[in-house]
Coordinates of C-alpha atoms in Angstrom, one line a residue:
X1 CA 18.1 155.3 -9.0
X2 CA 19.0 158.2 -6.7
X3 CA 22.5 157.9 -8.3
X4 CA 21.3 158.1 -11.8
X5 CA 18.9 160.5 -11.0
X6 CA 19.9 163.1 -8.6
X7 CA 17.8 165.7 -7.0
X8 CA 17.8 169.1 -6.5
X9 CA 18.8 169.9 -3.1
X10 CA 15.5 169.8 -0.9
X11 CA 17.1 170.2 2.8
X12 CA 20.2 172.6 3.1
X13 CA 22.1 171.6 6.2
X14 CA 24.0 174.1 8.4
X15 CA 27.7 173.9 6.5
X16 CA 29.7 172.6 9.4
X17 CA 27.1 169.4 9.6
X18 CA 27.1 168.9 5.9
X19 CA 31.1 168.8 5.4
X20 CA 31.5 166.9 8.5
X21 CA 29.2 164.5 6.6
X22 CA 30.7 164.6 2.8
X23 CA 34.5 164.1 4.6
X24 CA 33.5 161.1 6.2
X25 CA 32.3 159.9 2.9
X26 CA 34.8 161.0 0.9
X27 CA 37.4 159.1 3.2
X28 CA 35.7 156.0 1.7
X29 CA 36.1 157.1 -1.9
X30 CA 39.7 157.7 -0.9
X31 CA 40.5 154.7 -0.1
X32 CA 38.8 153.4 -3.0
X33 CA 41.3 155.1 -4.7
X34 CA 44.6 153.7 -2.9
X35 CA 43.0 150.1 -3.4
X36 CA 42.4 151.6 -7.2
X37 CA 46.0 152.0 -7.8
X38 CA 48.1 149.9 -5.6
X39 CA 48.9 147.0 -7.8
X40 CA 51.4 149.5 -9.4
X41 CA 53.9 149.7 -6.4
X42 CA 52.4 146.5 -4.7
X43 CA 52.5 144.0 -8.0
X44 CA 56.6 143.4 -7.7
X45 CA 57.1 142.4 -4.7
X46 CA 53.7 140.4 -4.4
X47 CA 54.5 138.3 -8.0
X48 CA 58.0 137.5 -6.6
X49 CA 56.8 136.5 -3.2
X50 CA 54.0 134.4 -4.5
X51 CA 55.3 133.6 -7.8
X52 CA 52.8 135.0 -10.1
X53 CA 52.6 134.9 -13.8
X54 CA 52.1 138.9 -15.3
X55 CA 48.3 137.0 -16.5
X56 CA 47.8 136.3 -13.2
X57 CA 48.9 140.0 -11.9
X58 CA 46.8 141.4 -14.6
X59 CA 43.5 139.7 -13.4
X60 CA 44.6 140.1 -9.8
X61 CA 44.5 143.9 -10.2
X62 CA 41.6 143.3 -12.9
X63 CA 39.4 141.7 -10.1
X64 CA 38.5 144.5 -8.3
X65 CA 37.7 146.4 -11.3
X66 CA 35.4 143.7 -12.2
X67 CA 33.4 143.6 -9.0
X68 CA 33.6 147.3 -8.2
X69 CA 31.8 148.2 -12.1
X70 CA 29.4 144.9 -11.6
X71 CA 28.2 146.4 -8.4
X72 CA 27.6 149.9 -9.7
X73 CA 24.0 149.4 -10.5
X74 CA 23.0 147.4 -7.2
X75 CA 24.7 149.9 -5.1
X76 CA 22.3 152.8 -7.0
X77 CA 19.1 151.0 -6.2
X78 CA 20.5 150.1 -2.7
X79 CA 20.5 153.9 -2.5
X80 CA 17.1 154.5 -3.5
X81 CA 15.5 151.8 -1.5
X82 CA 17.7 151.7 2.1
X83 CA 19.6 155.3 1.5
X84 CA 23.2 156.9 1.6
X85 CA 24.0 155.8 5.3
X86 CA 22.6 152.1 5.2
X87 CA 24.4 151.8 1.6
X88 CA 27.7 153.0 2.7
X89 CA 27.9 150.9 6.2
X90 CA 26.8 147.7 5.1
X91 CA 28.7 147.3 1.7
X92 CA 32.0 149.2 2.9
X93 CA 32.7 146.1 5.6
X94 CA 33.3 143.6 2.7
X95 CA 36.4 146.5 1.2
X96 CA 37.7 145.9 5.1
X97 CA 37.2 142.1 5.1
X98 CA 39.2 142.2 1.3
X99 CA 42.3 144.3 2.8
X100 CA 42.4 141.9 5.3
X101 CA 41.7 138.7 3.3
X102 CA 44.9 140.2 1.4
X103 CA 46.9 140.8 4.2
X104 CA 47.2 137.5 5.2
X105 CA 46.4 135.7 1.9
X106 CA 48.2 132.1 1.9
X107 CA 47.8 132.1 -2.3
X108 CA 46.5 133.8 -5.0
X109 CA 43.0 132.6 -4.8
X110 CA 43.0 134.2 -1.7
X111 CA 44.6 137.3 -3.1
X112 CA 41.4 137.0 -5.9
X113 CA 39.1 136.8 -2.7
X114 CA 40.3 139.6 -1.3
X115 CA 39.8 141.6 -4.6
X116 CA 36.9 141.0 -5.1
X117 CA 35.1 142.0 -1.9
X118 CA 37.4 145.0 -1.4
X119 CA 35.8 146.2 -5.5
X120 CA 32.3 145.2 -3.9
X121 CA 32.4 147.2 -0.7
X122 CA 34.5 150.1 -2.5
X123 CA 31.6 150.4 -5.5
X124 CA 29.2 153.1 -3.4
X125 CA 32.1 155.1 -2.4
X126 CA 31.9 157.6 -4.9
X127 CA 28.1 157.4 -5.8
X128 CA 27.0 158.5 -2.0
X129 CA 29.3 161.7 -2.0
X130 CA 27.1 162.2 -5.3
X131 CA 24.2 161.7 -4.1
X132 CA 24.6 163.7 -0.4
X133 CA 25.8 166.5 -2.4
X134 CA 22.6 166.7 -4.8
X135 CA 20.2 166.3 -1.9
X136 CA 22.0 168.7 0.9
X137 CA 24.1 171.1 -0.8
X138 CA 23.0 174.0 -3.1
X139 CA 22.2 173.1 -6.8
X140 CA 24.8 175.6 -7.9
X141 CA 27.4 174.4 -5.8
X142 CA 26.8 170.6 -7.0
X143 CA 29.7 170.6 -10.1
X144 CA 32.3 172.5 -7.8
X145 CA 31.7 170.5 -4.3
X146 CA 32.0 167.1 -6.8
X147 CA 35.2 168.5 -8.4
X148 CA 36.9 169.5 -4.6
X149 CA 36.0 165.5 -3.5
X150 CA 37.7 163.7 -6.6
X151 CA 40.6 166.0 -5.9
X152 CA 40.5 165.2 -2.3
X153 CA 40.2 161.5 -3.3
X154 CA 43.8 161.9 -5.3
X155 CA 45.4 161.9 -2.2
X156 CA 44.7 158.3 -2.0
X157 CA 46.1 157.8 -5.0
X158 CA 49.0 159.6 -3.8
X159 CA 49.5 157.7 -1.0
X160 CA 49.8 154.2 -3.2
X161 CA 52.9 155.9 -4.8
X162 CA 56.4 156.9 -2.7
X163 CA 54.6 156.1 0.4
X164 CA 53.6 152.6 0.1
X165 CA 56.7 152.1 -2.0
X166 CA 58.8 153.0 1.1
X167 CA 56.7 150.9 3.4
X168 CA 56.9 148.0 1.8
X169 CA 60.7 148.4 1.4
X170 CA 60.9 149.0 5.3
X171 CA 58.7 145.8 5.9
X172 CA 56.4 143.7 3.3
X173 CA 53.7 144.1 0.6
X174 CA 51.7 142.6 3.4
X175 CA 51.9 145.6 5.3
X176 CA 50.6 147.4 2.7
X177 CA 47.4 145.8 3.0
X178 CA 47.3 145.8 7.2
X179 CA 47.5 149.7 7.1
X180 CA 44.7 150.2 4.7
X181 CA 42.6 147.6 6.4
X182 CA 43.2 150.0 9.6
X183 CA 42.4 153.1 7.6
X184 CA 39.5 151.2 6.1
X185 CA 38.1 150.5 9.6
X186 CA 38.7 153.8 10.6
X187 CA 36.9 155.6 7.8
X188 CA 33.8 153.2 8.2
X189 CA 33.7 154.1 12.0
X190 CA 33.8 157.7 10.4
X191 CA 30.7 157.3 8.4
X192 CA 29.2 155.5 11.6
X193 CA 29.6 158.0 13.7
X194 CA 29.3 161.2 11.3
X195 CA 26.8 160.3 8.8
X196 CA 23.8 160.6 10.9
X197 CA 20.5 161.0 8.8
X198 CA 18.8 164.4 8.3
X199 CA 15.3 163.6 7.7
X200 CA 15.0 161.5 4.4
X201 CA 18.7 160.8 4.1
X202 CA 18.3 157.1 5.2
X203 CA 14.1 156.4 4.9
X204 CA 13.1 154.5 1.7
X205 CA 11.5 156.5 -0.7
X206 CA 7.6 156.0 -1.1
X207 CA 6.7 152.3 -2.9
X208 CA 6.0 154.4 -6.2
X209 CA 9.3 155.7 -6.3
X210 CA 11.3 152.2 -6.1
X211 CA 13.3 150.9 -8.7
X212 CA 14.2 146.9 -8.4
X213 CA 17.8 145.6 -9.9
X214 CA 15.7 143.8 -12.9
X215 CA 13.9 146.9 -14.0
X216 CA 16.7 149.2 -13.7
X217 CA 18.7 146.9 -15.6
X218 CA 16.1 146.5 -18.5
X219 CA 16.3 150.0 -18.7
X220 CA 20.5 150.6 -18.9
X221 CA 19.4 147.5 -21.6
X222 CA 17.0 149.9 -23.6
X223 CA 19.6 152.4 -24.2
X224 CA 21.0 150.4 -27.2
X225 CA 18.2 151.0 -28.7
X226 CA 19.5 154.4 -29.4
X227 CA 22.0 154.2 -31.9
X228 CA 24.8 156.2 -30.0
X229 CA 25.0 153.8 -27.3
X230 CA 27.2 151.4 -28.7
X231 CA 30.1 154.4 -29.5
X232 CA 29.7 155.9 -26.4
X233 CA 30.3 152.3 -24.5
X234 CA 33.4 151.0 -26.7
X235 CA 35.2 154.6 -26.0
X236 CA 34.4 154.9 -22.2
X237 CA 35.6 151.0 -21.4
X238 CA 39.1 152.1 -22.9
X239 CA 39.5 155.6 -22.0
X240 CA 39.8 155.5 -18.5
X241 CA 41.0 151.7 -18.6
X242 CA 44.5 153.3 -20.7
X243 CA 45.4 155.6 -17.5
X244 CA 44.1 153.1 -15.0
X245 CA 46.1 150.0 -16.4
X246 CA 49.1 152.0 -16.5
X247 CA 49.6 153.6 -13.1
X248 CA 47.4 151.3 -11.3
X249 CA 49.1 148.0 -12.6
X250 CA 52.1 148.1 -14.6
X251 CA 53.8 151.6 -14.0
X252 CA 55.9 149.9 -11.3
X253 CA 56.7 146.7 -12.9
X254 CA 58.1 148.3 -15.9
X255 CA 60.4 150.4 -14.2
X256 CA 61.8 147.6 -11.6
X257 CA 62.1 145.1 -14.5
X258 CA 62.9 147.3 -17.7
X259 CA 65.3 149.8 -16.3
X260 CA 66.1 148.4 -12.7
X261 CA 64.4 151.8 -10.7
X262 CA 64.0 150.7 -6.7
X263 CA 60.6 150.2 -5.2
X264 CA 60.8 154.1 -4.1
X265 CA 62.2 155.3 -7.2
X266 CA 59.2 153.7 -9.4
X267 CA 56.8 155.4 -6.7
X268 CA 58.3 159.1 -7.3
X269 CA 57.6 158.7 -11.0
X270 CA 53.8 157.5 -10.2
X271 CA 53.7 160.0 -7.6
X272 CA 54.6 162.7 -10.2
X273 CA 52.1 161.0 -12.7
X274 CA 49.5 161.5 -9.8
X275 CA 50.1 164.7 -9.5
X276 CA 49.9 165.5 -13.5
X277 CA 46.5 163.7 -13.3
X278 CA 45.0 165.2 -10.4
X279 CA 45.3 168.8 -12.2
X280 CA 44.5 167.4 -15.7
X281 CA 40.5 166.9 -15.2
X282 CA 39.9 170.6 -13.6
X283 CA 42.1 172.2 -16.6
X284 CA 40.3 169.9 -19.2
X285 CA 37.0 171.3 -17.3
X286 CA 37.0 174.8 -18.0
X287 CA 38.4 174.5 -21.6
X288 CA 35.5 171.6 -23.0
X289 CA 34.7 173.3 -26.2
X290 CA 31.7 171.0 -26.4
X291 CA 29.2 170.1 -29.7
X292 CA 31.2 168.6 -32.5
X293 CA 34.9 169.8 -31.6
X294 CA 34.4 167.9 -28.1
X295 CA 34.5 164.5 -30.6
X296 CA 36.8 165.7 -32.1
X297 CA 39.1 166.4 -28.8
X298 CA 37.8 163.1 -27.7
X299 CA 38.9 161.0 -30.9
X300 CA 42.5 162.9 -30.9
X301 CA 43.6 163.1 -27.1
X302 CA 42.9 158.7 -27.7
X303 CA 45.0 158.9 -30.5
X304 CA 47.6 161.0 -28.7
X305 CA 47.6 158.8 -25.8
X306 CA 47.9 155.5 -27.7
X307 CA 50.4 156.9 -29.9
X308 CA 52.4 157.8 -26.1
X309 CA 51.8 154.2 -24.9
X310 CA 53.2 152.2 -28.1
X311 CA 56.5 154.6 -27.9
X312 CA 56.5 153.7 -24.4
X313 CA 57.2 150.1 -25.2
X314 CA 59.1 150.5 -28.4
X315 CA 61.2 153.0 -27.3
X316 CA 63.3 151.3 -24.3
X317 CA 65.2 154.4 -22.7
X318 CA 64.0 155.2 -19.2
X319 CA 63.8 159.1 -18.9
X320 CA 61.2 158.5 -22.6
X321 CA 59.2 156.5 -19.9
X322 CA 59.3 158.5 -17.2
X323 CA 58.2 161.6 -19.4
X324 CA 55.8 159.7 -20.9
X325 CA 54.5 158.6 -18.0
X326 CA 53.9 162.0 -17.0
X327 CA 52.7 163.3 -19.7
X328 CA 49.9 160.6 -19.6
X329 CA 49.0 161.9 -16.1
X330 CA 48.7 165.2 -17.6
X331 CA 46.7 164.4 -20.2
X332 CA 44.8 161.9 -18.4
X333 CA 41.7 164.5 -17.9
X334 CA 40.6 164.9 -21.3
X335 CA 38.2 161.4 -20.4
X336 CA 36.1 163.8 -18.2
X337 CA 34.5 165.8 -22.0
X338 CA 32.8 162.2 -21.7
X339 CA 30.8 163.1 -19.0
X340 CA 29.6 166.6 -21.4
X341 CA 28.8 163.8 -24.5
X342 CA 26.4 162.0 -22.2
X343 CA 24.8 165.0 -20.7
X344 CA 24.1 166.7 -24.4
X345 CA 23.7 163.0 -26.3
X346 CA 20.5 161.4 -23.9
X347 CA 17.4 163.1 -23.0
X348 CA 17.1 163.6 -19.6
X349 CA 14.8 161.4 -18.8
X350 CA 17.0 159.4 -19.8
X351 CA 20.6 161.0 -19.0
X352 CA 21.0 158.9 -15.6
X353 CA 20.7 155.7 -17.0
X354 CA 23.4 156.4 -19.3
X355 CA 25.4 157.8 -16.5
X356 CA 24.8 154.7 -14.8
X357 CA 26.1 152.4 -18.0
X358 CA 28.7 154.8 -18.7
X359 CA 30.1 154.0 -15.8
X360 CA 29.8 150.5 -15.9
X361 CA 31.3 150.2 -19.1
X362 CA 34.2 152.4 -17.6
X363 CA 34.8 149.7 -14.5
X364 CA 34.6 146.9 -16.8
X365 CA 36.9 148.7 -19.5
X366 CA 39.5 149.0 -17.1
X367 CA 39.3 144.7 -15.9
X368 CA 38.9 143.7 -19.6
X369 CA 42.1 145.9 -20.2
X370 CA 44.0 144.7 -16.9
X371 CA 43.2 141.2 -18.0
X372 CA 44.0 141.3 -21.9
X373 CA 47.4 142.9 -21.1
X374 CA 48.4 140.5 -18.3
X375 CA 47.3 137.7 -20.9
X376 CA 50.1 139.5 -23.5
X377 CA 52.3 139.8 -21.0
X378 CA 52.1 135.7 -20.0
X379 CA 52.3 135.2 -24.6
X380 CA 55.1 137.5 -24.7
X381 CA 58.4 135.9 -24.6
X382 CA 56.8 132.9 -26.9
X383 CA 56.9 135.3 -29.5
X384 CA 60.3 136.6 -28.6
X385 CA 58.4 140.3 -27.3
X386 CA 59.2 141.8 -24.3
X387 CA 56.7 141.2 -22.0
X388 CA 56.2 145.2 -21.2
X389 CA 56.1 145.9 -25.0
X390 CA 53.4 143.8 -25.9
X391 CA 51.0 145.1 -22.5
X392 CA 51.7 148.7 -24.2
X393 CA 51.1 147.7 -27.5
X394 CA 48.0 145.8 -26.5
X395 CA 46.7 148.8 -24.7
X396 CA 47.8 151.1 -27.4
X397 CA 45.4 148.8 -29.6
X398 CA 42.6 148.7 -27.2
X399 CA 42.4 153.1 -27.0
X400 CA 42.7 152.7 -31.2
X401 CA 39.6 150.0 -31.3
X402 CA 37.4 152.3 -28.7
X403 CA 38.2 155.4 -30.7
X404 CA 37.5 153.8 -33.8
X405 CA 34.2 152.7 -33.0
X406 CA 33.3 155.5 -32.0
X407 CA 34.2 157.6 -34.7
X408 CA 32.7 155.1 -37.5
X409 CA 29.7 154.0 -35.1
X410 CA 26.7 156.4 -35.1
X411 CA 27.0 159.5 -32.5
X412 CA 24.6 161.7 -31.3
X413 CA 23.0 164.4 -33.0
X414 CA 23.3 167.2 -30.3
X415 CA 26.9 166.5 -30.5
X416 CA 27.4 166.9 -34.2
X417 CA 25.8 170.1 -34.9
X418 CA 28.5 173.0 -34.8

């Protein structure tokens, strides 16, 4: 899988034609982003308008999760067979068709609908700026070009905190959707007109070279034979899935329905949270101690955080959220030492398959998590518990389980030696 497996850069384009290129992909990933997060501002007004239950908000938001980590590994083969520009402009229609689906969805099944296809045509977004990057930028260049495009992508993120909160206060949720299917039209007649193929960019690679979806899956299935695997996947579906669930689904909720905020004032505080967590992964870069105190960073930071999120929802006093809030955003970047443990734990023959279920396991972390803590949500007030205090409490659980496993399941040898 090109994905998994990236190259070393072959053909160096001139640098004005190779930015041109990654920006018009990395609008796509940006986007990915906004649709990432927007439950968060979106998921008040939407549950009152269409009466839903917090189980059906969480799978709503869970949905796309769901689709967009299902699709991970038939969007890296689509790579290696069709190529970056065939990927990107067939499945990135279906995340236009969603926002639209959305836009005018009569119920919730349509809302689900929408979801769905949007997490489908968002799931290349991020592997094709990976890929471009390996094949047409230096090799040297390859970690700081990936770190300037997630930062780049934040701003989507941004934009699904004050800004949509004040749009939809001016108008309708529904609006929310109509502007990113615009933008979402808009960035695919980007990559249309931009990402034009250097030689080998869009060819298939020769017969020998192709990977089918079955055999790539049996191998991401051959992986637990190693006897770090199983850790490594319980940690990574909660460690991203904690942040995620939290500014991407309930963030805004809580603060309209526990402390009364507005629909703008709950976006400042996850516009503040965004801007935490968009600094977090670079600091968290440069200071990765690595070997065995990188576990040991990885098991405390998931202790920390869950420790965060069950005083969230004990502790009812709305500046304690609000500061915790942030502080999650600024901690948020320790989950990128993950990315060093699967480098140093898998051969590299290996190393992209396990990149490749890492991330899976990430995508379906965060529905499983979205899902679980809507369902607590829904139990709540049966049990005389808040709703918002059992989603934090279930997620605090969740990071405890996936740390735990990992700590008492078998890890990998390069990463225990001093």
């Amino acid at each position: 899988m090109s994905s998994a497996h990236p190259s070393p850069a072959r053909t160096l384009l001139p640098p004005r034609v190779a930015w041109a290129i990654l920006l018009a992909l990395a609008s796509g990933f940006t986007l990915s982003q906004s649709f990432r997060t927007v439950a968060a501002i979106m998921g008040p007004p939407l549950a009152g308008d269409l009466h839903l239950s917090p189980q059906q908000l969480g799978l709503w938001a869970a949905a796309f999760h769901f689709a967009f980590g299902l699709m991970q590994l038939v969007m890296g083969v689509s790579i290696d067979l069709f190529g970056i520009r065939r990927t990107i402009l067939s499945a990135f229609p279906m995340a236009v068709l969603g926002a639209m689906v959305s836009a005018l969805a009569p119920s919730y099944t349509a809302l689900l609908l929408g979801q769905m296809l949007i997490g489908t045509g968002c799931a290349p977004a991020f592997l094709v700026c990976t890929v471009f990057i390996a094949k047409y930028f230096a090799p040297q260049r390859f970690t700081a070009t990936s770190g300037l495009i997630m930062s780049i992508s934040g701003l989507g993120v941004l934009a699904t905190a004050t800004p949509l909160a004040w749009l939809i206060e001016v108008s309708h949720w529904r609006w929310g959707f109509g502007v990113l299917t615009i933008a979402s039209a808009v960035s695919w007649a980007a990559m249309w007109w931009l990402v034009r193929a250097p030689r080998g960019m869009s060819a298939s690679p020769p017969a020998g070279e192709r990977q089918s979806v079955g055999a790539a899956m049996r191998d991401l299935l051959r992986l637990f034979a190693l006897p770090h695997t199983a850790g490594l996947v319980a940690y990574a579906a909660v460690a991203y899935a904690g942040f995620i669930t939290l500014r991407g689904l309930w963030l805004g909720p809580l603060l309209v329905e526990r402390h009364g905020f507005s629909l703008v004032q709950s976006g400042n505080v996850a516009f503040a949270m965004t801007l935490a967590s968009m600094v977090s992964p670079a600091v968290f870069g440069r200071i990765d101690p690595g070997g065995a105190r990188r576990i040991r960073w990885l098991l405390v930071f998931a202790v920390i955080v869950a420790a965060l999120l069950a005083v969230m929802g004990l502790v009812h006093v709305a500046w304690v959220d609000v500061l915790i809030a942030i502080a999650y955003g600024a901690l948020s970047g320790y989950g990128l030492l993950q990315y060093g443990y699967v480098r140093d734990a898998y051969p590299e023959h290996v190393r992209g398959r396990a990149l490749s279920l890492f991330t899976m396991a990430m995508f379906m972390g965060i529905a499983l998590m979205q899902w679980v803590s809507g369902l607590a949500a829904s139990l709540a007030p049966r049990l005389g518990m808040e709703p918002f205090t059992a989603v934090l409490l279930t997620m605090s659980a969740m990071l405890l389980g996936g740390a735990l496993a990992f700590w008492k399941l078998p890890r990998a040898r390069t990463d225990l030696s001093p």
